[in-house]
Amino acid sequence: MDWTVPNDRYGPDTELDPEAADPVWYQLAAILTARIVAGRYKRGRVIPSENQVIGEFGVARSTVRKAVKLLVEKGLVRTVHGRGSYVREDLDV
Amino acid sequence: MDWTVPNDRYGPDTELDPEAADPVWYQLAAILTARIVAGRYKRGRVIPSENQVIGEFGVARSTVRKAVKLLVEKGLVRTVHGRGSYVREDLDV
DNA sequence: GTCTATTTGTTCGTATGTATT
DNA sequence: TAATACATACGAACAAATAGA
């Protein structure tokens, strides 16, 4: 797989660092990606809702959406209006 | 009407020039004004969203907001939180 | 069929930091 | 120093789709 998000730096349980060089939305995308790769978020299943991510990480909704948007662009998840974002079945990671 | 934005210089299809003497946000305000006057943006209807303007002109959101702010001050549009900016019905241009 | 709650989609409001001029 | 312009980040309001009672 072609990683745009640096998972050598942001593992599944890494905390967000507002002071880091990478923006928070990017760090968040890396963490969510790591969780998908680790199997914590399983294929065909929904990832946590925007509000749940907000609750866990204490970030703004726009930040969550920016992170998930990157996951969609990377082909990791697909988002369905009114339902949620699903981990793609055909992931070869 | 009392033009503060110089529409003799910036028509509806004028391009932005970062090198020009007038700041970009001012040029943008003039272009949007020209489009309202030309009827391209009609009375009572919304003008393009901030993101759409960003997409068309390739400027920052703050630049768009500064331009629209001038239109509001000039009485050309009214802005509604969560919905958009509407061309005023009572324009006498 | 209707109502309600949940969730994503879109839009504007505000503040801060950085770089450039 | 001040103005401009970009990016980031948090809030808030409203709309639309979905699902279940």
Short mmCIF file of N, CA and C (backbone and C1' of nucleotides) in Angstrom, two decimals, chain A residues 50 61 65 79 81 84, chain C residues 6-11:
data_model
loop_
_atom_site.label_atom_id
_atom_site.label_comp_id
_atom_site.label_asym_id
_atom_site.label_seq_id
_atom_site.Cartn_x
_atom_site.Cartn_y
_atom_site.Cartn_z
N GLU A 50 -18.56 10.81 13.75
CA GLU A 50 -17.85 12.08 13.95
C GLU A 50 -17.94 12.51 15.41
N ARG A 61 -15.38 19.25 14.95
CA ARG A 61 -15.97 18.41 13.93
C ARG A 61 -15.27 18.61 12.58
N ARG A 65 -13.76 15.74 10.14
CA ARG A 65 -14.18 15.59 8.76
C ARG A 65 -13.01 15.70 7.79
N THR A 79 -17.87 6.86 2.76
CA THR A 79 -18.79 7.54 3.65
C THR A 79 -20.18 7.56 3.05
N HIS A 81 -23.99 9.18 3.58
CA HIS A 81 -24.80 10.23 4.19
C HIS A 81 -25.88 9.62 5.09
N GLY A 84 -22.76 6.70 8.10
CA GLY A 84 -21.43 6.68 8.68
C GLY A 84 -20.37 6.39 7.64
P DT C 6 -29.69 10.24 20.06
"O5'" DT C 6 -29.00 9.85 18.68
"C5'" DT C 6 -29.19 8.54 18.16
"C4'" DT C 6 -28.54 8.41 16.81
"C3'" DT C 6 -27.14 9.04 16.69
"O3'" DT C 6 -26.26 8.06 16.16
"C1'" DT C 6 -28.51 9.73 14.90
P DT C 7 -24.68 8.29 16.14
"O5'" DT C 7 -24.42 8.83 14.67
"C5'" DT C 7 -24.77 8.02 13.55
"C4'" DT C 7 -24.61 8.81 12.27
"C3'" DT C 7 -23.36 9.70 12.20
"O3'" DT C 7 -22.45 9.21 11.24
"C1'" DT C 7 -25.28 10.84 11.40
P DT C 8 -21.07 9.98 10.98
"O5'" DT C 8 -21.35 10.72 9.58
"C5'" DT C 8 -21.79 9.98 8.47
"C4'" DT C 8 -22.33 10.90 7.39
"C3'" DT C 8 -21.33 11.91 6.82
"O3'" DT C 8 -21.47 11.95 5.40
"C1'" DT C 8 -23.25 13.04 7.57
P DG C 9 -20.67 13.02 4.53
"O5'" DG C 9 -21.67 14.23 4.38
"C5'" DG C 9 -22.79 14.12 3.51
"C4'" DG C 9 -23.28 15.50 3.06
"C3'" DG C 9 -22.15 16.45 2.66
"O3'" DG C 9 -22.54 17.19 1.50
"C1'" DG C 9 -23.40 17.42 4.41
P DT C 10 -21.52 18.22 0.84
"O5'" DT C 10 -21.96 19.61 1.44
"C5'" DT C 10 -23.31 20.04 1.24
"C4'" DT C 10 -23.54 21.38 1.91
"C3'" DT C 10 -22.46 22.45 1.62
"O3'" DT C 10 -23.10 23.54 0.99
"C1'" DT C 10 -23.03 22.39 3.93
P DT C 11 -22.24 24.71 0.38
"O5'" DT C 11 -22.23 25.80 1.54
"C5'" DT C 11 -23.45 26.41 1.93
"C4'" DT C 11 -23.27 27.16 3.23
"C3'" DT C 11 -22.09 28.11 3.28
"O3'" DT C 11 -22.51 29.42 2.94
"C1'" DT C 11 -22.45 26.94 5.35
#
